[in-house]
Structure formats: structure tokens, C-alpha cells
Amino acid sequence: MSEAQTVHLTYEDGARAVELARESVESYVLHGQREQPGSMRDAFYARTGAFVRIKSTRGRGRLRGCAGAYRGKDQLGHAIVDAAIKAASGDSCQTEIEAPELPNLNISVCIVNNYTLTNDPVADIELGTHGVAIDAGGTHGWMYPTLPIELGWSKEEFLTNACRKAGLSPLAWQDDDTMITLFEGQVFRERDDGGSVEAL
């Protein structure tokens, strides 16, 4: 069913996860260096997947980067650092994040605590609970569990947009050779007003 190491973060753990992602982005953008997790909280030693998503707080809130994996072989602290750096790099959304953008970014982290393959995604998806990972023909894409709630998507729209993100046909999720994985996780993000981190 699932290979993820079960981990449940406290609010303090989640706030530190977001802080670590922010530090990793800033260290990479400003100095070209990989942040070290340092002295980690106990939960950060679990081996599980993590995603980092970076949005601009200017204008319409354009997505600036997203990266990660629902399966993790590394300790969570290192998975967060690696995802944050990849999200900030040009590999993620074509253009690398630059230093002047740093004060105008909103960073969120999704810590994966369960995942499973599905043959019937429309029946199995619980909107707001499951994220989606699509794999087909050597390409893949994924989307956060919170996106369909934020954007008012149906299950079909969620799957269609995940396929588009993967560079696949919008209806590739209906193909027999497309692997669809549903993942559950905790999402924590910075508040746009610069206040404390919020758990979604």
C-alpha cells in the first residue's frame, strides 16, 4: 500500500519545515550554496517525501517554483532542503528565482505521510486530502492536496491539470498505462502578510 515512513508533524515542526525551506532558497539564491539542516527536530529524521512550492506574492501570485517527491529515501530535513533548492532553480519553472524576489515569495511545504497507487482515481480521490502524482512515458507531474480546494476544481479538473503539469495530454489520467498515485500529507505555508506559518 504505502512505503512512506509514517510521520506526523506538530505545528512547531511544520513551522520549522517552512523556515528550513526559506533558508534553503535564500542560501541557494544569494550564495549558490546548499543549506545544511543542522540540528534537526526528531521528526526530520524520518525518511519520507516532501514537496516545496514557491509563489510570488505580487500581482496574481504566479507560481515561481515547485519540486519534491512523494517517495523519500533521505531524511526529511534533507528532502526539504533538496526540494527547496530545486524549486528555486531554473529547472522548476523555467526561470531561476533572483535575489530581488526573495521578500515577495510565499513558501509552502507538504510533508508526505502516506501514498498509494490507484486504478480508479475519480472514486478514490478525496479533495483536500489527497495530492496527485501522474507518471507516464517517462514524464511525471504532481499537485498539492490543497490546490483543488483553493481553486475550486472538481476531481476531473484536478487530474486534468496534473496531466498538463506533467506535459501529458489532459486526459492521460484515463489511459491504462498512466500510473496515478494519491498521496496524503501535511501542508504548512507562510502567510502572505508576513505573519506566522499556517497549517492548511
JSON list of C-alpha atoms in Angstrom, two decimals:
[
{"chain": "A", "resi": 1, "resn": "MET", "atom": "CA", "xyz": [0.00, 0.00, 0.00]},
{"chain": "A", "resi": 2, "resn": "SER", "atom": "CA", "xyz": [2.45, 2.64, 1.15]},
{"chain": "A", "resi": 3, "resn": "GLU", "atom": "CA", "xyz": [6.21, 2.80, 1.56]},
{"chain": "A", "resi": 4, "resn": "ALA", "atom": "CA", "xyz": [6.26, 6.19, 3.29]},
{"chain": "A", "resi": 5, "resn": "GLN", "atom": "CA", "xyz": [7.55, 6.22, 6.84]},
{"chain": "A", "resi": 6, "resn": "THR", "atom": "CA", "xyz": [4.61, 7.50, 8.86]},
{"chain": "A", "resi": 7, "resn": "VAL", "atom": "CA", "xyz": [5.37, 10.91, 10.26]},
{"chain": "A", "resi": 8, "resn": "HIS", "atom": "CA", "xyz": [3.10, 13.46, 11.85]},
{"chain": "A", "resi": 9, "resn": "LEU", "atom": "CA", "xyz": [4.48, 16.93, 12.38]},
{"chain": "A", "resi": 10, "resn": "THR", "atom": "CA", "xyz": [3.47, 19.18, 15.23]},
{"chain": "A", "resi": 11, "resn": "TYR", "atom": "CA", "xyz": [2.74, 22.80, 14.39]},
{"chain": "A", "resi": 12, "resn": "GLU", "atom": "CA", "xyz": [6.25, 23.69, 15.63]},
{"chain": "A", "resi": 13, "resn": "ASP", "atom": "CA", "xyz": [7.76, 21.02, 13.35]},
{"chain": "A", "resi": 14, "resn": "GLY", "atom": "CA", "xyz": [5.77, 22.38, 10.41]},
{"chain": "A", "resi": 15, "resn": "ALA", "atom": "CA", "xyz": [6.82, 25.95, 11.12]},
{"chain": "A", "resi": 16, "resn": "ARG", "atom": "CA", "xyz": [10.46, 24.80, 11.23]},
{"chain": "A", "resi": 17, "resn": "ALA", "atom": "CA", "xyz": [9.99, 22.89, 7.94]},
{"chain": "A", "resi": 18, "resn": "VAL", "atom": "CA", "xyz": [8.83, 26.11, 6.24]},
{"chain": "A", "resi": 19, "resn": "GLU", "atom": "CA", "xyz": [11.66, 28.07, 7.86]},
{"chain": "A", "resi": 20, "resn": "LEU", "atom": "CA", "xyz": [14.19, 25.47, 6.63]},
{"chain": "A", "resi": 21, "resn": "ALA", "atom": "CA", "xyz": [12.76, 25.69, 3.10]},
{"chain": "A", "resi": 22, "resn": "ARG", "atom": "CA", "xyz": [13.01, 29.51, 3.21]},
{"chain": "A", "resi": 23, "resn": "GLU", "atom": "CA", "xyz": [16.62, 29.36, 4.49]},
{"chain": "A", "resi": 24, "resn": "SER", "atom": "CA", "xyz": [17.49, 26.85, 1.75]},
{"chain": "A", "resi": 25, "resn": "VAL", "atom": "CA", "xyz": [16.03, 29.05, -1.01]},
{"chain": "A", "resi": 26, "resn": "GLU", "atom": "CA", "xyz": [17.83, 32.13, 0.30]},
{"chain": "A", "resi": 27, "resn": "SER", "atom": "CA", "xyz": [21.17, 30.33, 0.71]},
{"chain": "A", "resi": 28, "resn": "TYR", "atom": "CA", "xyz": [20.92, 28.95, -2.84]},
{"chain": "A", "resi": 29, "resn": "VAL", "atom": "CA", "xyz": [19.80, 32.22, -4.46]},
{"chain": "A", "resi": 30, "resn": "LEU", "atom": "CA", "xyz": [22.15, 34.56, -2.56]},
{"chain": "A", "resi": 31, "resn": "HIS", "atom": "CA", "xyz": [25.26, 32.38, -2.23]},
{"chain": "A", "resi": 32, "resn": "GLY", "atom": "CA", "xyz": [24.81, 29.37, -4.54]},
{"chain": "A", "resi": 33, "resn": "GLN", "atom": "CA", "xyz": [25.20, 27.13, -1.51]},
{"chain": "A", "resi": 34, "resn": "ARG", "atom": "CA", "xyz": [23.28, 24.16, -0.15]},
{"chain": "A", "resi": 35, "resn": "GLU", "atom": "CA", "xyz": [21.84, 24.86, 3.29]},
{"chain": "A", "resi": 36, "resn": "GLN", "atom": "CA", "xyz": [22.55, 22.15, 5.86]},
{"chain": "A", "resi": 37, "resn": "PRO", "atom": "CA", "xyz": [19.58, 21.17, 8.04]},
{"chain": "A", "resi": 38, "resn": "GLY", "atom": "CA", "xyz": [21.83, 21.48, 11.09]},
{"chain": "A", "resi": 39, "resn": "SER", "atom": "CA", "xyz": [20.47, 20.27, 14.40]},
{"chain": "A", "resi": 40, "resn": "MET", "atom": "CA", "xyz": [17.17, 18.75, 13.30]},
{"chain": "A", "resi": 41, "resn": "ARG", "atom": "CA", "xyz": [13.94, 18.20, 15.17]},
{"chain": "A", "resi": 42, "resn": "ASP", "atom": "CA", "xyz": [13.20, 14.50, 15.83]},
{"chain": "A", "resi": 43, "resn": "ALA", "atom": "CA", "xyz": [10.52, 14.31, 13.11]},
{"chain": "A", "resi": 44, "resn": "PHE", "atom": "CA", "xyz": [13.06, 15.44, 10.50]},
{"chain": "A", "resi": 45, "resn": "TYR", "atom": "CA", "xyz": [14.97, 12.16, 10.77]},
{"chain": "A", "resi": 46, "resn": "ALA", "atom": "CA", "xyz": [12.05, 10.21, 9.29]},
{"chain": "A", "resi": 47, "resn": "ARG", "atom": "CA", "xyz": [12.55, 9.01, 5.72]},
{"chain": "A", "resi": 48, "resn": "THR", "atom": "CA", "xyz": [9.59, 10.31, 3.78]},
{"chain": "A", "resi": 49, "resn": "GLY", "atom": "CA", "xyz": [8.76, 12.51, 0.82]},
{"chain": "A", "resi": 50, "resn": "ALA", "atom": "CA", "xyz": [8.39, 16.27, 0.81]},
{"chain": "A", "resi": 51, "resn": "PHE", "atom": "CA", "xyz": [7.36, 18.97, -1.64]},
{"chain": "A", "resi": 52, "resn": "VAL", "atom": "CA", "xyz": [8.17, 22.67, -1.67]},
{"chain": "A", "resi": 53, "resn": "ARG", "atom": "CA", "xyz": [6.04, 25.20, -3.56]},
{"chain": "A", "resi": 54, "resn": "ILE", "atom": "CA", "xyz": [7.05, 28.84, -4.11]},
{"chain": "A", "resi": 55, "resn": "LYS", "atom": "CA", "xyz": [4.61, 31.53, -5.22]},
{"chain": "A", "resi": 56, "resn": "SER", "atom": "CA", "xyz": [5.09, 35.23, -5.82]},
{"chain": "A", "resi": 57, "resn": "THR", "atom": "CA", "xyz": [3.08, 37.49, -3.52]},
{"chain": "A", "resi": 58, "resn": "ARG", "atom": "CA", "xyz": [2.96, 40.15, -6.23]},
{"chain": "A", "resi": 59, "resn": "GLY", "atom": "CA", "xyz": [0.24, 40.54, -8.82]},
{"chain": "A", "resi": 60, "resn": "ARG", "atom": "CA", "xyz": [-1.76, 37.36, -9.36]},
{"chain": "A", "resi": 61, "resn": "GLY", "atom": "CA", "xyz": [0.53, 35.17, -7.28]},
{"chain": "A", "resi": 62, "resn": "ARG", "atom": "CA", "xyz": [2.42, 33.46, -10.08]},
{"chain": "A", "resi": 63, "resn": "LEU", "atom": "CA", "xyz": [3.95, 30.06, -9.33]},
{"chain": "A", "resi": 64, "resn": "ARG", "atom": "CA", "xyz": [7.73, 30.53, -9.16]},
{"chain": "A", "resi": 65, "resn": "GLY", "atom": "CA", "xyz": [8.80, 27.02, -8.41]},
{"chain": "A", "resi": 66, "resn": "CYS", "atom": "CA", "xyz": [7.77, 23.60, -7.16]},
{"chain": "A", "resi": 67, "resn": "ALA", "atom": "CA", "xyz": [9.73, 20.43, -6.58]},
{"chain": "A", "resi": 68, "resn": "GLY", "atom": "CA", "xyz": [9.85, 17.32, -4.46]},
{"chain": "A", "resi": 69, "resn": "ALA", "atom": "CA", "xyz": [8.84, 13.69, -4.37]},
{"chain": "A", "resi": 70, "resn": "TYR", "atom": "CA", "xyz": [6.20, 11.65, -2.60]},
{"chain": "A", "resi": 71, "resn": "ARG", "atom": "CA", "xyz": [8.71, 8.85, -2.01]},
{"chain": "A", "resi": 72, "resn": "GLY", "atom": "CA", "xyz": [11.72, 9.71, 0.10]},
{"chain": "A", "resi": 73, "resn": "LYS", "atom": "CA", "xyz": [14.92, 7.80, 0.76]},
{"chain": "A", "resi": 74, "resn": "ASP", "atom": "CA", "xyz": [16.56, 10.71, 2.54]},
{"chain": "A", "resi": 75, "resn": "GLN", "atom": "CA", "xyz": [15.81, 12.05, 5.98]},
{"chain": "A", "resi": 76, "resn": "LEU", "atom": "CA", "xyz": [13.02, 14.62, 5.89]},
{"chain": "A", "resi": 77, "resn": "GLY", "atom": "CA", "xyz": [15.32, 17.52, 6.73]},
{"chain": "A", "resi": 78, "resn": "HIS", "atom": "CA", "xyz": [17.48, 16.80, 3.69]},
{"chain": "A", "resi": 79, "resn": "ALA", "atom": "CA", "xyz": [14.43, 16.16, 1.47]},
{"chain": "A", "resi": 80, "resn": "ILE", "atom": "CA", "xyz": [13.11, 19.65, 2.33]},
{"chain": "A", "resi": 81, "resn": "VAL", "atom": "CA", "xyz": [16.46, 21.30, 1.53]},
{"chain": "A", "resi": 82, "resn": "ASP", "atom": "CA", "xyz": [16.78, 19.46, -1.80]},
{"chain": "A", "resi": 83, "resn": "ALA", "atom": "CA", "xyz": [13.19, 20.23, -2.84]},
{"chain": "A", "resi": 84, "resn": "ALA", "atom": "CA", "xyz": [13.58, 23.91, -1.92]},
{"chain": "A", "resi": 85, "resn": "ILE", "atom": "CA", "xyz": [16.76, 24.28, -3.98]},
{"chain": "A", "resi": 86, "resn": "LYS", "atom": "CA", "xyz": [15.23, 22.53, -6.98]},
{"chain": "A", "resi": 87, "resn": "ALA", "atom": "CA", "xyz": [12.09, 24.69, -6.69]},
{"chain": "A", "resi": 88, "resn": "ALA", "atom": "CA", "xyz": [14.24, 27.85, -6.70]},
{"chain": "A", "resi": 89, "resn": "SER", "atom": "CA", "xyz": [16.30, 26.74, -9.70]},
{"chain": "A", "resi": 90, "resn": "GLY", "atom": "CA", "xyz": [15.51, 27.25, -13.36]},
{"chain": "A", "resi": 91, "resn": "ASP", "atom": "CA", "xyz": [14.71, 23.52, -13.61]},
{"chain": "A", "resi": 92, "resn": "SER", "atom": "CA", "xyz": [11.38, 24.07, -11.93]},
{"chain": "A", "resi": 93, "resn": "CYS", "atom": "CA", "xyz": [9.51, 26.91, -13.69]},
{"chain": "A", "resi": 94, "resn": "GLN", "atom": "CA", "xyz": [12.00, 27.82, -16.45]},
{"chain": "A", "resi": 95, "resn": "THR", "atom": "CA", "xyz": [13.39, 30.93, -14.70]},
{"chain": "A", "resi": 96, "resn": "GLU", "atom": "CA", "xyz": [15.59, 30.82, -11.63]},
{"chain": "A", "resi": 97, "resn": "ILE", "atom": "CA", "xyz": [14.49, 32.87, -8.64]},
{"chain": "A", "resi": 98, "resn": "GLU", "atom": "CA", "xyz": [16.62, 36.01, -8.23]},
{"chain": "A", "resi": 99, "resn": "ALA", "atom": "CA", "xyz": [17.66, 37.89, -5.09]},
{"chain": "A", "resi": 100, "resn": "PRO", "atom": "CA", "xyz": [15.24, 40.87, -5.51]},
{"chain": "A", "resi": 101, "resn": "GLU", "atom": "CA", "xyz": [12.29, 38.44, -5.49]},
{"chain": "A", "resi": 102, "resn": "LEU", "atom": "CA", "xyz": [13.07, 36.90, -2.09]},
{"chain": "A", "resi": 103, "resn": "PRO", "atom": "CA", "xyz": [10.99, 39.32, 0.05]},
{"chain": "A", "resi": 104, "resn": "ASN", "atom": "CA", "xyz": [8.00, 38.77, -2.24]},
{"chain": "A", "resi": 105, "resn": "LEU", "atom": "CA", "xyz": [7.73, 34.99, -2.10]},
{"chain": "A", "resi": 106, "resn": "ASN", "atom": "CA", "xyz": [5.35, 32.71, -0.26]},
{"chain": "A", "resi": 107, "resn": "ILE", "atom": "CA", "xyz": [6.83, 29.30, 0.54]},
{"chain": "A", "resi": 108, "resn": "SER", "atom": "CA", "xyz": [4.87, 26.21, 1.49]},
{"chain": "A", "resi": 109, "resn": "VAL", "atom": "CA", "xyz": [5.92, 22.68, 2.37]},
{"chain": "A", "resi": 110, "resn": "CYS", "atom": "CA", "xyz": [3.95, 19.43, 2.07]},
{"chain": "A", "resi": 111, "resn": "ILE", "atom": "CA", "xyz": [5.20, 16.53, 4.19]},
{"chain": "A", "resi": 112, "resn": "VAL", "atom": "CA", "xyz": [4.03, 13.18, 2.79]},
{"chain": "A", "resi": 113, "resn": "ASN", "atom": "CA", "xyz": [2.73, 10.69, 5.34]},
{"chain": "A", "resi": 114, "resn": "ASN", "atom": "CA", "xyz": [1.01, 8.14, 3.08]},
{"chain": "A", "resi": 115, "resn": "TYR", "atom": "CA", "xyz": [0.67, 7.24, -0.60]},
{"chain": "A", "resi": 116, "resn": "THR", "atom": "CA", "xyz": [-0.99, 4.60, -2.72]},
{"chain": "A", "resi": 117, "resn": "LEU", "atom": "CA", "xyz": [-1.43, 3.70, -6.39]},
{"chain": "A", "resi": 118, "resn": "THR", "atom": "CA", "xyz": [-4.97, 3.87, -7.72]},
{"chain": "A", "resi": 119, "resn": "ASN", "atom": "CA", "xyz": [-6.76, 2.37, -10.72]},
{"chain": "A", "resi": 120, "resn": "ASP", "atom": "CA", "xyz": [-9.90, 4.44, -10.10]},
{"chain": "A", "resi": 121, "resn": "PRO", "atom": "CA", "xyz": [-8.77, 7.96, -9.19]},
{"chain": "A", "resi": 122, "resn": "VAL", "atom": "CA", "xyz": [-12.17, 9.62, -9.50]},
{"chain": "A", "resi": 123, "resn": "ALA", "atom": "CA", "xyz": [-13.62, 7.19, -6.96]},
{"chain": "A", "resi": 124, "resn": "ASP", "atom": "CA", "xyz": [-10.57, 7.23, -4.67]},
{"chain": "A", "resi": 125, "resn": "ILE", "atom": "CA", "xyz": [-9.58, 10.91, -4.52]},
{"chain": "A", "resi": 126, "resn": "GLU", "atom": "CA", "xyz": [-10.75, 12.89, -1.51]},
{"chain": "A", "resi": 127, "resn": "LEU", "atom": "CA", "xyz": [-10.46, 16.56, -2.48]},
{"chain": "A", "resi": 128, "resn": "GLY", "atom": "CA", "xyz": [-8.48, 18.47, 0.11]},
{"chain": "A", "resi": 129, "resn": "THR", "atom": "CA", "xyz": [-6.93, 15.26, 1.47]},
{"chain": "A", "resi": 130, "resn": "HIS", "atom": "CA", "xyz": [-5.09, 13.74, -1.49]},
{"chain": "A", "resi": 131, "resn": "GLY", "atom": "CA", "xyz": [-2.39, 15.15, -3.69]},
{"chain": "A", "resi": 132, "resn": "VAL", "atom": "CA", "xyz": [-1.91, 13.57, -7.11]},
{"chain": "A", "resi": 133, "resn": "ALA", "atom": "CA", "xyz": [1.24, 12.31, -8.84]},
{"chain": "A", "resi": 134, "resn": "ILE", "atom": "CA", "xyz": [0.99, 11.31, -12.52]},
{"chain": "A", "resi": 135, "resn": "ASP", "atom": "CA", "xyz": [3.62, 9.16, -14.25]},
{"chain": "A", "resi": 136, "resn": "ALA", "atom": "CA", "xyz": [3.51, 8.17, -17.92]},
{"chain": "A", "resi": 137, "resn": "GLY", "atom": "CA", "xyz": [6.04, 7.73, -20.69]},
{"chain": "A", "resi": 138, "resn": "GLY", "atom": "CA", "xyz": [8.97, 8.81, -18.56]},
{"chain": "A", "resi": 139, "resn": "THR", "atom": "CA", "xyz": [7.40, 12.13, -17.54]},
{"chain": "A", "resi": 140, "resn": "HIS", "atom": "CA", "xyz": [5.73, 12.99, -14.28]},
{"chain": "A", "resi": 141, "resn": "GLY", "atom": "CA", "xyz": [3.88, 15.76, -12.54]},
{"chain": "A", "resi": 142, "resn": "TRP", "atom": "CA", "xyz": [2.31, 16.27, -9.14]},
{"chain": "A", "resi": 143, "resn": "MET", "atom": "CA", "xyz": [-0.05, 18.64, -7.37]},
{"chain": "A", "resi": 144, "resn": "TYR", "atom": "CA", "xyz": [-0.58, 19.58, -3.73]},
{"chain": "A", "resi": 145, "resn": "PRO", "atom": "CA", "xyz": [-3.61, 18.24, -1.81]},
{"chain": "A", "resi": 146, "resn": "THR", "atom": "CA", "xyz": [-4.81, 21.79, -1.11]},
{"chain": "A", "resi": 147, "resn": "LEU", "atom": "CA", "xyz": [-4.96, 23.00, -4.75]},
{"chain": "A", "resi": 148, "resn": "PRO", "atom": "CA", "xyz": [-8.44, 21.77, -5.74]},
{"chain": "A", "resi": 149, "resn": "ILE", "atom": "CA", "xyz": [-9.93, 23.43, -2.66]},
{"chain": "A", "resi": 150, "resn": "GLU", "atom": "CA", "xyz": [-8.05, 26.71, -3.26]},
{"chain": "A", "resi": 151, "resn": "LEU", "atom": "CA", "xyz": [-9.03, 26.77, -6.95]},
{"chain": "A", "resi": 152, "resn": "GLY", "atom": "CA", "xyz": [-12.48, 25.19, -6.81]},
{"chain": "A", "resi": 153, "resn": "TRP", "atom": "CA", "xyz": [-11.57, 22.21, -9.00]},
{"chain": "A", "resi": 154, "resn": "SER", "atom": "CA", "xyz": [-13.55, 19.01, -9.39]},
{"chain": "A", "resi": 155, "resn": "LYS", "atom": "CA", "xyz": [-11.76, 15.64, -9.21]},
{"chain": "A", "resi": 156, "resn": "GLU", "atom": "CA", "xyz": [-11.61, 15.51, -13.00]},
{"chain": "A", "resi": 157, "resn": "GLU", "atom": "CA", "xyz": [-10.16, 19.03, -13.21]},
{"chain": "A", "resi": 158, "resn": "PHE", "atom": "CA", "xyz": [-7.56, 18.12, -10.58]},
{"chain": "A", "resi": 159, "resn": "LEU", "atom": "CA", "xyz": [-6.45, 15.07, -12.62]},
{"chain": "A", "resi": 160, "resn": "THR", "atom": "CA", "xyz": [-6.54, 17.01, -15.90]},
{"chain": "A", "resi": 161, "resn": "ASN", "atom": "CA", "xyz": [-4.36, 19.80, -14.50]},
{"chain": "A", "resi": 162, "resn": "ALA", "atom": "CA", "xyz": [-1.89, 17.30, -13.03]},
{"chain": "A", "resi": 163, "resn": "CYS", "atom": "CA", "xyz": [-1.58, 15.74, -16.51]},
{"chain": "A", "resi": 164, "resn": "ARG", "atom": "CA", "xyz": [-1.00, 19.17, -18.08]},
{"chain": "A", "resi": 165, "resn": "LYS", "atom": "CA", "xyz": [1.67, 19.91, -15.49]},
{"chain": "A", "resi": 166, "resn": "ALA", "atom": "CA", "xyz": [3.40, 16.65, -16.46]},
{"chain": "A", "resi": 167, "resn": "GLY", "atom": "CA", "xyz": [3.33, 17.71, -20.12]},
{"chain": "A", "resi": 168, "resn": "LEU", "atom": "CA", "xyz": [0.82, 15.00, -20.97]},
{"chain": "A", "resi": 169, "resn": "SER", "atom": "CA", "xyz": [-2.50, 15.04, -22.76]},
{"chain": "A", "resi": 170, "resn": "PRO", "atom": "CA", "xyz": [-5.16, 16.47, -20.40]},
{"chain": "A", "resi": 171, "resn": "LEU", "atom": "CA", "xyz": [-6.97, 13.13, -20.41]},
{"chain": "A", "resi": 172, "resn": "ALA", "atom": "CA", "xyz": [-3.87, 10.95, -19.96]},
{"chain": "A", "resi": 173, "resn": "TRP", "atom": "CA", "xyz": [-5.16, 10.05, -16.49]},
{"chain": "A", "resi": 174, "resn": "GLN", "atom": "CA", "xyz": [-7.75, 7.86, -18.24]},
{"chain": "A", "resi": 175, "resn": "ASP", "atom": "CA", "xyz": [-5.10, 5.80, -20.07]},
{"chain": "A", "resi": 176, "resn": "ASP", "atom": "CA", "xyz": [-4.30, 2.31, -18.79]},
{"chain": "A", "resi": 177, "resn": "ASP", "atom": "CA", "xyz": [-0.54, 2.89, -18.97]},
{"chain": "A", "resi": 178, "resn": "THR", "atom": "CA", "xyz": [-0.65, 6.04, -16.81]},
{"chain": "A", "resi": 179, "resn": "MET", "atom": "CA", "xyz": [0.34, 5.50, -13.18]},
{"chain": "A", "resi": 180, "resn": "ILE", "atom": "CA", "xyz": [-1.63, 7.61, -10.74]},
{"chain": "A", "resi": 181, "resn": "THR", "atom": "CA", "xyz": [-0.50, 7.86, -7.15]},
{"chain": "A", "resi": 182, "resn": "LEU", "atom": "CA", "xyz": [-2.54, 9.56, -4.45]},
{"chain": "A", "resi": 183, "resn": "PHE", "atom": "CA", "xyz": [-0.61, 10.97, -1.52]},
{"chain": "A", "resi": 184, "resn": "GLU", "atom": "CA", "xyz": [-1.64, 12.43, 1.79]},
{"chain": "A", "resi": 185, "resn": "GLY", "atom": "CA", "xyz": [0.39, 14.98, 3.64]},
{"chain": "A", "resi": 186, "resn": "GLN", "atom": "CA", "xyz": [0.51, 17.93, 5.96]},
{"chain": "A", "resi": 187, "resn": "VAL", "atom": "CA", "xyz": [0.81, 21.34, 4.34]},
{"chain": "A", "resi": 188, "resn": "PHE", "atom": "CA", "xyz": [2.34, 24.34, 6.08]},
{"chain": "A", "resi": 189, "resn": "ARG", "atom": "CA", "xyz": [2.89, 27.75, 4.49]},
{"chain": "A", "resi": 190, "resn": "GLU", "atom": "CA", "xyz": [4.00, 31.27, 5.15]},
{"chain": "A", "resi": 191, "resn": "ARG", "atom": "CA", "xyz": [1.22, 33.83, 5.48]},
{"chain": "A", "resi": 192, "resn": "ASP", "atom": "CA", "xyz": [1.17, 36.49, 2.76]},
{"chain": "A", "resi": 193, "resn": "ASP", "atom": "CA", "xyz": [1.09, 39.22, 5.43]},
{"chain": "A", "resi": 194, "resn": "GLY", "atom": "CA", "xyz": [4.41, 38.01, 6.82]},
{"chain": "A", "resi": 195, "resn": "GLY", "atom": "CA", "xyz": [2.78, 36.62, 9.97]},
{"chain": "A", "resi": 196, "resn": "SER", "atom": "CA", "xyz": [3.30, 33.21, 11.48]},
{"chain": "A", "resi": 197, "resn": "VAL", "atom": "CA", "xyz": [3.24, 29.99, 9.46]},
{"chain": "A", "resi": 198, "resn": "GLU", "atom": "CA", "xyz": [-0.21, 28.44, 8.98]},
{"chain": "A", "resi": 199, "resn": "ALA", "atom": "CA", "xyz": [-1.17, 24.77, 8.80]},
{"chain": "A", "resi": 200, "resn": "LEU", "atom": "CA", "xyz": [-3.63, 24.02, 6.00]}
]
